[in-house]
Short mmCIF file of N, CA and C in Angstrom, two decimals:
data_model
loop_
_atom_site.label_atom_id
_atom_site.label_comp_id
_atom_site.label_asym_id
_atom_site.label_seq_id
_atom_site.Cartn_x
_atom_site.Cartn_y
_atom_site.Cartn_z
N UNK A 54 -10.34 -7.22 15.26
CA UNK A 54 -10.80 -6.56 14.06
C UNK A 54 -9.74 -6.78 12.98
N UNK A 55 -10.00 -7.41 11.60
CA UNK A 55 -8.97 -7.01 10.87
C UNK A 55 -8.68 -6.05 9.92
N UNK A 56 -7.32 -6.02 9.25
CA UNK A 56 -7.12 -4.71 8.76
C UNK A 56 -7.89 -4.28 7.88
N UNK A 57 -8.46 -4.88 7.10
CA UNK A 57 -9.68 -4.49 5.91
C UNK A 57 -10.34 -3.37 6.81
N UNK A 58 -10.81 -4.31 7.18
CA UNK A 58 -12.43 -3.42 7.93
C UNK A 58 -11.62 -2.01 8.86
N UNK A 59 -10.39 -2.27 9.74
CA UNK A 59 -9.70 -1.05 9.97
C UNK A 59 -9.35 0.10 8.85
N UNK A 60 -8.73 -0.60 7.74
CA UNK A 60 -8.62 0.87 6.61
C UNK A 60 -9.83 1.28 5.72
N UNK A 61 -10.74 0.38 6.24
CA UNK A 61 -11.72 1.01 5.32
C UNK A 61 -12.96 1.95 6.27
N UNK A 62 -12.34 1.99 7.68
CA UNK A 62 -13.36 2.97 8.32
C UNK A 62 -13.02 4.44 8.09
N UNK A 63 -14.31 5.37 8.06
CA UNK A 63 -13.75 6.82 7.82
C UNK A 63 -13.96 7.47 8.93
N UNK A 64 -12.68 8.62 9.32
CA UNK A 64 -12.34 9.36 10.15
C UNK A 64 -14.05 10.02 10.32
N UNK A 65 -14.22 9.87 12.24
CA UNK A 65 -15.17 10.48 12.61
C UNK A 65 -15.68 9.47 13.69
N UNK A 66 -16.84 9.31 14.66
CA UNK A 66 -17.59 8.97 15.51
C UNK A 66 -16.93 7.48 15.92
N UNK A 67 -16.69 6.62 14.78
CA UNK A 67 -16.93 4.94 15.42
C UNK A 67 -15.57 4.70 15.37
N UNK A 68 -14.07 5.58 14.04
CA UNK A 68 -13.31 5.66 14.41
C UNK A 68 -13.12 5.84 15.95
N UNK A 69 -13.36 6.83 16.64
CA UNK A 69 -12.66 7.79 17.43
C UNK A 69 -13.47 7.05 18.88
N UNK A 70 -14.16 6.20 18.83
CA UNK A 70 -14.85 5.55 19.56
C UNK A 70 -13.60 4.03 19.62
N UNK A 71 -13.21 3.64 18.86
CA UNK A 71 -12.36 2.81 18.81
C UNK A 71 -10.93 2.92 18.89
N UNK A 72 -10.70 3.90 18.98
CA UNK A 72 -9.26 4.69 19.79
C UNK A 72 -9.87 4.46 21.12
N UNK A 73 -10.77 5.19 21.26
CA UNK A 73 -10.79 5.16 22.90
C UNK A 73 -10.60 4.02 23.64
N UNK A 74 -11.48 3.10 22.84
CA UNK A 74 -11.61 1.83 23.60
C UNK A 74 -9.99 1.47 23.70
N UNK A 75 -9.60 1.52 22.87
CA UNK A 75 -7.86 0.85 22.65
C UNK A 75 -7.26 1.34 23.85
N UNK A 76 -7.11 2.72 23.96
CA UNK A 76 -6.87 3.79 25.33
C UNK A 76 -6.47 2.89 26.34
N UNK A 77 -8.36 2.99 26.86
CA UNK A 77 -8.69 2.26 27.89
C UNK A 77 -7.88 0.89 28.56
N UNK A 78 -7.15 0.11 27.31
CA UNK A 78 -6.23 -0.54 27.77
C UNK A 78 -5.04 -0.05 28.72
N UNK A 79 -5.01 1.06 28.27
CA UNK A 79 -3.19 1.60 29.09
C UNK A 79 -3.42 2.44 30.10
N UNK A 80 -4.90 2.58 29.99
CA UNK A 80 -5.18 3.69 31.19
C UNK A 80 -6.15 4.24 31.77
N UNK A 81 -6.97 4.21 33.22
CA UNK A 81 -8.37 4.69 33.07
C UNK A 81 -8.61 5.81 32.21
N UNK A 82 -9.82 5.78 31.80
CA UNK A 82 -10.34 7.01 30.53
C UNK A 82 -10.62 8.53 31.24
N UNK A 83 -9.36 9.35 31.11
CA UNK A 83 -10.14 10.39 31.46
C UNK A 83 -10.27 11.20 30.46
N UNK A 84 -11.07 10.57 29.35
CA UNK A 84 -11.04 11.05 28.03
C UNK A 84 -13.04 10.83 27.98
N UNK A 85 -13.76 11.01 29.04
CA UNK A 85 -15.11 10.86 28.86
C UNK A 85 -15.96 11.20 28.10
N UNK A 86 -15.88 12.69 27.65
CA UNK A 86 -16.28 13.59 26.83
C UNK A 86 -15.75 12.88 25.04
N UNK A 87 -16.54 13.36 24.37
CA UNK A 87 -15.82 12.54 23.07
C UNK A 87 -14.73 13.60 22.29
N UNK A 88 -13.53 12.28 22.36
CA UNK A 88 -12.66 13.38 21.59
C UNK A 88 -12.52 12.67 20.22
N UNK A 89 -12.34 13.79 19.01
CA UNK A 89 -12.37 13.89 17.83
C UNK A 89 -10.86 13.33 17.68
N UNK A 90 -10.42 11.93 17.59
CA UNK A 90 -9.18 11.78 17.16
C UNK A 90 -8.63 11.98 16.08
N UNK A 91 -10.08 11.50 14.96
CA UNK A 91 -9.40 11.49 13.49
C UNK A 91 -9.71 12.32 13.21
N UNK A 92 -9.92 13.63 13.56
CA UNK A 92 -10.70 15.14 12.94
C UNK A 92 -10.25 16.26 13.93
N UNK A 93 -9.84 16.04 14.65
CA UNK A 93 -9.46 17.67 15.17
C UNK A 93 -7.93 17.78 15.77
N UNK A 94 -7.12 18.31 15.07
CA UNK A 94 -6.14 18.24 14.93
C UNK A 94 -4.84 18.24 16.45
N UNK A 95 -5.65 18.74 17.25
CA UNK A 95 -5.39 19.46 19.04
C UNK A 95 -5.94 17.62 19.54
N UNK A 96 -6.63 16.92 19.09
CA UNK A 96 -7.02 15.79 19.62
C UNK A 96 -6.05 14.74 19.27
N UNK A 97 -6.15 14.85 17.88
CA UNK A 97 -4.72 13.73 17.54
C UNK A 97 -3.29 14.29 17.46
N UNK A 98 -2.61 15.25 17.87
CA UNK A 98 -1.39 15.80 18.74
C UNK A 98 -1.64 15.11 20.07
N UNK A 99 -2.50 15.03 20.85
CA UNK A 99 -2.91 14.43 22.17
C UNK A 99 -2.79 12.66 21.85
N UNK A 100 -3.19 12.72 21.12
CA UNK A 100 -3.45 10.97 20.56
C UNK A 100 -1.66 10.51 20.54
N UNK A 101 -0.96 11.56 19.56
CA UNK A 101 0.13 10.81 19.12
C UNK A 101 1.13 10.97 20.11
N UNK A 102 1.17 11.90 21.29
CA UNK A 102 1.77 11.46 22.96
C UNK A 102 1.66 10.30 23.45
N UNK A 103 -0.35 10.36 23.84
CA UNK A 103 -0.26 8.78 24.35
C UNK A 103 0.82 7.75 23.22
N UNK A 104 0.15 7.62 22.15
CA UNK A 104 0.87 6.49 21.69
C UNK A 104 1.94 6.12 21.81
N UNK A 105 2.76 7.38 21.69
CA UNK A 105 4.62 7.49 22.14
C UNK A 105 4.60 7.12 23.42
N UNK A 106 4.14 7.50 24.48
CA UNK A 106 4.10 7.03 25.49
C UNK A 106 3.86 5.50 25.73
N UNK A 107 3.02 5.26 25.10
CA UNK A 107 2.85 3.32 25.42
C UNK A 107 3.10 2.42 24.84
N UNK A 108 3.58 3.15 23.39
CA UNK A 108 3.75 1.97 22.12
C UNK A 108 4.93 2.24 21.80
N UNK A 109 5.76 3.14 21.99
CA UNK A 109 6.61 3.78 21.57
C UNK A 109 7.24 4.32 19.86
N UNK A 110 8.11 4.83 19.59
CA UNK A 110 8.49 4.91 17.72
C UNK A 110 7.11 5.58 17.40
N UNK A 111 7.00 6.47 17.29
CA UNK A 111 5.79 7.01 16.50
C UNK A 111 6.60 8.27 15.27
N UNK A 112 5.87 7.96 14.14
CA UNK A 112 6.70 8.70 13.09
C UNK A 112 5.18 9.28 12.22
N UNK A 113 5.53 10.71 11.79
CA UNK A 113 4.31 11.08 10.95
C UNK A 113 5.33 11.77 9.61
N UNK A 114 4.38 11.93 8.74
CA UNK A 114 5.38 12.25 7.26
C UNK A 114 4.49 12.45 6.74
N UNK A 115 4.41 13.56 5.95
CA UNK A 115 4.13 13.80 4.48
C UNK A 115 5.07 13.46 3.65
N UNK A 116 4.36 12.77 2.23
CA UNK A 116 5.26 12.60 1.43
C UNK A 116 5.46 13.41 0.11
N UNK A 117 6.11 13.32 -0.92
CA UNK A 117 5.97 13.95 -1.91
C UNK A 117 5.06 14.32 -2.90
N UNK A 118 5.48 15.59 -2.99
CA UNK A 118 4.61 16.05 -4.33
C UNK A 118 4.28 15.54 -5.43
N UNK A 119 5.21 14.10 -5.83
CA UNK A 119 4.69 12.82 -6.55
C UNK A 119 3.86 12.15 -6.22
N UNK A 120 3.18 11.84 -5.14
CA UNK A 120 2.80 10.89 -4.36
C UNK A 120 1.42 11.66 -4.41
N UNK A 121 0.43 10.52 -5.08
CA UNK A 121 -1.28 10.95 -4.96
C UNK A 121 -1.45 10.92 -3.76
N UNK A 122 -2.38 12.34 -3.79
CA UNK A 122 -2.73 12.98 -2.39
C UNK A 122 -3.50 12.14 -1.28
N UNK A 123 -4.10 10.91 -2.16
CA UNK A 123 -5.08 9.61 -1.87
C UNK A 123 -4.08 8.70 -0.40
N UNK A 124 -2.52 9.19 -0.55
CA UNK A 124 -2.09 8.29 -0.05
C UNK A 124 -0.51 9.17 0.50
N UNK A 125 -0.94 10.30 0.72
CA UNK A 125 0.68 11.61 0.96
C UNK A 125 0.87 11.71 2.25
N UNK A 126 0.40 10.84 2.88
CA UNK A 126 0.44 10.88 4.37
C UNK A 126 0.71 10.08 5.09
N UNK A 127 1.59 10.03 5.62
CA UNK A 127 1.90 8.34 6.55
C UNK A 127 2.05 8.38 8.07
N UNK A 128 1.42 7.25 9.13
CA UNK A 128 2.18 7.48 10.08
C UNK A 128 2.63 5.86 10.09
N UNK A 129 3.53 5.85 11.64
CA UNK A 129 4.21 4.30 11.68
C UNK A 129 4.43 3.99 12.82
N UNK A 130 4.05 3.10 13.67
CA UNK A 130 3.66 3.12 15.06
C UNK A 130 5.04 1.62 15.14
N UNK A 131 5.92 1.54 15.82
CA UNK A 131 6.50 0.57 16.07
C UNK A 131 8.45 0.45 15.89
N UNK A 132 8.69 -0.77 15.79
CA UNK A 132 10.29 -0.79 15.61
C UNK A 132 10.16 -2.08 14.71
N UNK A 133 11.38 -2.30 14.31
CA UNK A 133 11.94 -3.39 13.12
C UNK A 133 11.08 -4.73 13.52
N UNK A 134 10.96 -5.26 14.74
CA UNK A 134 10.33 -6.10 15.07
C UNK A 134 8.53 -6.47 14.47
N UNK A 135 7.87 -5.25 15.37
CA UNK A 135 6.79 -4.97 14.83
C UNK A 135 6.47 -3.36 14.92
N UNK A 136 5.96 -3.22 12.99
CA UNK A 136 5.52 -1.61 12.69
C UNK A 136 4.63 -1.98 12.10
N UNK A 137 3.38 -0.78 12.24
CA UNK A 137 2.68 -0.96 11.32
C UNK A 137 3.12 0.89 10.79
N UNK A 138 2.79 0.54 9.43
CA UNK A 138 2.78 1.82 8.68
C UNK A 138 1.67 2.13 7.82
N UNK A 139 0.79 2.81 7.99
CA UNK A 139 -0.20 3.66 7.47
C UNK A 139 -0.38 4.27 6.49
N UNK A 140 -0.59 4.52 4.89
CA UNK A 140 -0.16 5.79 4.04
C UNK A 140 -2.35 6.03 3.45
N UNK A 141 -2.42 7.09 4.06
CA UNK A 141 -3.89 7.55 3.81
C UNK A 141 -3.42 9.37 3.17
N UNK A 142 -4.57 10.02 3.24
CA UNK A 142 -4.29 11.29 2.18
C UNK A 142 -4.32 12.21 4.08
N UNK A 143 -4.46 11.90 4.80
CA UNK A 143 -4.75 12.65 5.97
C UNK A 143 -4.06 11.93 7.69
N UNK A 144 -3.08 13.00 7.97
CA UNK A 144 -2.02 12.56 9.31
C UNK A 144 -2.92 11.88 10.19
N UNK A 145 -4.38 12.70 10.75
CA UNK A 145 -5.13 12.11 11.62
C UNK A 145 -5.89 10.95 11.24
N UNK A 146 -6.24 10.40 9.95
CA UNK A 146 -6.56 9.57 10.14
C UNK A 146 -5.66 8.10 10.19
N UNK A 147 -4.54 8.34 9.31
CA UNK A 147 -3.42 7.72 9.28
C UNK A 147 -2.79 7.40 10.35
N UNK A 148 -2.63 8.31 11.31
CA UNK A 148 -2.23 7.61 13.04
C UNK A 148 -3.48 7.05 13.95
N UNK A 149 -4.41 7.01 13.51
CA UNK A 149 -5.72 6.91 14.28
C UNK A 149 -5.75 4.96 13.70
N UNK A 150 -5.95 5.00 12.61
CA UNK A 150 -5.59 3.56 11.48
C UNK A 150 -4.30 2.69 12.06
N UNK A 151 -3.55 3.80 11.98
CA UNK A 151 -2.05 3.04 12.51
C UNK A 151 -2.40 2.30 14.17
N UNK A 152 -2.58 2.90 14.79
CA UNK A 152 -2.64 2.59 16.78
C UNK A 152 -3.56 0.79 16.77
N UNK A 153 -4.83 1.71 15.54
CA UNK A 153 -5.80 0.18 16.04
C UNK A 153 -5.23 -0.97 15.59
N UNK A 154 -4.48 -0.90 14.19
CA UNK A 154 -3.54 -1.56 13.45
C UNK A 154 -2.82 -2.42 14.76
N UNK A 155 -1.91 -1.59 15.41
CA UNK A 155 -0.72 -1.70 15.86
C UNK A 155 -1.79 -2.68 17.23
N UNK A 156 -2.90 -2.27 17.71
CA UNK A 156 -3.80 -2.71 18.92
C UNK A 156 -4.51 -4.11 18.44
N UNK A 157 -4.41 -4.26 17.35
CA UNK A 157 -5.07 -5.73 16.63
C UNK A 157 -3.72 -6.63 16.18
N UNK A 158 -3.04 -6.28 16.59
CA UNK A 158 -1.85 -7.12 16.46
C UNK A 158 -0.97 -7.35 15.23
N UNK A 159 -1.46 -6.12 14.68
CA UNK A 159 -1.27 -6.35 12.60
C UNK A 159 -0.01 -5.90 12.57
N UNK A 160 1.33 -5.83 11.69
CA UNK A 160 2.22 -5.50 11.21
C UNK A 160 2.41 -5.40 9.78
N UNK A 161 3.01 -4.24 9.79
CA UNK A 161 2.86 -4.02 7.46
C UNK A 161 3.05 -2.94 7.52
N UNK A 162 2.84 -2.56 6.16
CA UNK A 162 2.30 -1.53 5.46
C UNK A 162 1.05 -1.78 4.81
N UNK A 163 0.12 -0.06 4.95
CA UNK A 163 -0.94 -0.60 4.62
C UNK A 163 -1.38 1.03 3.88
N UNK A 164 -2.34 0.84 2.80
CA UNK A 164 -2.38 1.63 1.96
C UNK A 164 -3.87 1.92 1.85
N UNK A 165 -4.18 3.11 1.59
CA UNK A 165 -5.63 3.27 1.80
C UNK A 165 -6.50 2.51 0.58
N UNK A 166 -7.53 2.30 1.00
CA UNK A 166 -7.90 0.60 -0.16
C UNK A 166 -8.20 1.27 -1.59
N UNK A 167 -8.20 2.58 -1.76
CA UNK A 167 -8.30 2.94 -3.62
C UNK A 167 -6.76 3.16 -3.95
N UNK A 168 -5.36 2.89 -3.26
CA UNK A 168 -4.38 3.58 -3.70
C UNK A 168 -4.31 3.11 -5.05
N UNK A 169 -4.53 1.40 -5.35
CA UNK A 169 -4.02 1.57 -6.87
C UNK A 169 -4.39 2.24 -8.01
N UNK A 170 -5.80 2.27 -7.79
CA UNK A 170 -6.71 2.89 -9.19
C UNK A 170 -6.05 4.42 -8.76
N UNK A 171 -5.36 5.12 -7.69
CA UNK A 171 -5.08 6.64 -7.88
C UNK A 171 -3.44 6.10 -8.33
N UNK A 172 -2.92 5.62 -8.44
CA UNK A 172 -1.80 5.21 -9.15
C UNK A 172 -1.51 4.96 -10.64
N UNK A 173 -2.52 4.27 -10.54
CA UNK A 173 -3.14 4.68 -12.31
C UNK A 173 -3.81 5.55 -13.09
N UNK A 174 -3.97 6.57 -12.43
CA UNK A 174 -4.51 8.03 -12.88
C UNK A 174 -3.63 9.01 -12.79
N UNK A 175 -2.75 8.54 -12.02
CA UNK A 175 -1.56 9.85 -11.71
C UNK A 175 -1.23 9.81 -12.71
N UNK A 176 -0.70 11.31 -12.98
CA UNK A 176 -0.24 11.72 -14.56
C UNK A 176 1.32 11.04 -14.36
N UNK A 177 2.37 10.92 -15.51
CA UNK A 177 3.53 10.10 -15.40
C UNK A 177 4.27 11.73 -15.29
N UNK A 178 5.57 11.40 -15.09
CA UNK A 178 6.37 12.42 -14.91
C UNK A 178 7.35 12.31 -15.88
N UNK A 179 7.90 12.94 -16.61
CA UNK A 179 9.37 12.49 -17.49
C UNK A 179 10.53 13.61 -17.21
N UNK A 180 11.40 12.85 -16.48
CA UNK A 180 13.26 13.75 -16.12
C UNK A 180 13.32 13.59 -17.42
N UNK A 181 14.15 14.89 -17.43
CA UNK A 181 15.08 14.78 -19.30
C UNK A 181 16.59 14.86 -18.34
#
C-alpha cells in the first residue's frame, strides 16, 4: 500500500481492519472481536505496546499551541535508520498511520494531506 492512500484513510472500520492484518504478522490474532484502534482510546494504548514490543522506539507527542490542530499530534515508530513519523490532529490515528507506514516499508515524515492549506490559514503570531 502506499503512503498516499495510507494518510488519506480515516480512523474507523478499514483502518482498524488493517492494523489487524499487520498484527497478524507478529502474532496469532487473539484480537478476533473487532478492536477500535483508531477510535477508542483503551484499544490504541493496547496497539502502542504491541508496537513497542515488535517494532520497537515508539514516541507519541502533542505539539504546540502554535501548531494547527489539523496536524498537533505526532507519533514515530522507529530509530535513525528507519522512522516513520506521523503528524495528524489525533494520537490514535497518528500511531495507527504510523505502524502501517512503518509495515509498508515507508520511512519519513508524513503530514496529514490538508496540512498546507491549514498553514496558510493559521493566524501569524508576532514576539515584540
Amino acid at each position: 500500500m502506499d503512503a498516499e492512500t495510507i494518510m488519506n484513510l480515516a480512523p474507523g472500520p478499514e483502518m482498524n481492519k488493517l492494523v489487524r492484518d499487520a498484527l497478524a504478522e507478529y502474532e496469532e490474532s487473539e484480537y478476533e472481536q473487532e478492536m477500535k484502534w483508531s477510535e477508542d482510546n483503551a484499544a490504541a494504548l493496547e496497539l502502542w505496546k504491541l508496537i513497542d514490543c515488535y517494532c520497537h522506539c515508539v514516541c507519541l507527542a502533542k505539539l504546540g499551541t502554535d501548531i494547527p490542530p489539523i496536524i498537533s499530534q505526532m507519533a514515530s515508530i522507529g530509530e535513525e535508520g528507519h522512522r516513520v513519523t506521523v503528524y495528524v490532529g489525533d494520537w490514535r490515528e497518528a500511531l495507527c498511520k504510523a505502524f502501517l507506514l512503518w509495515e509498508n516499508g515507508k520511512s519519513g515524515d508524513f503530514m496529514h494531506p490538508n496540512w498546507e492549506q491549514a498553514m496558510k490559514s493559521a493566524p501569524e503570531r508576532i514576539f515584540n
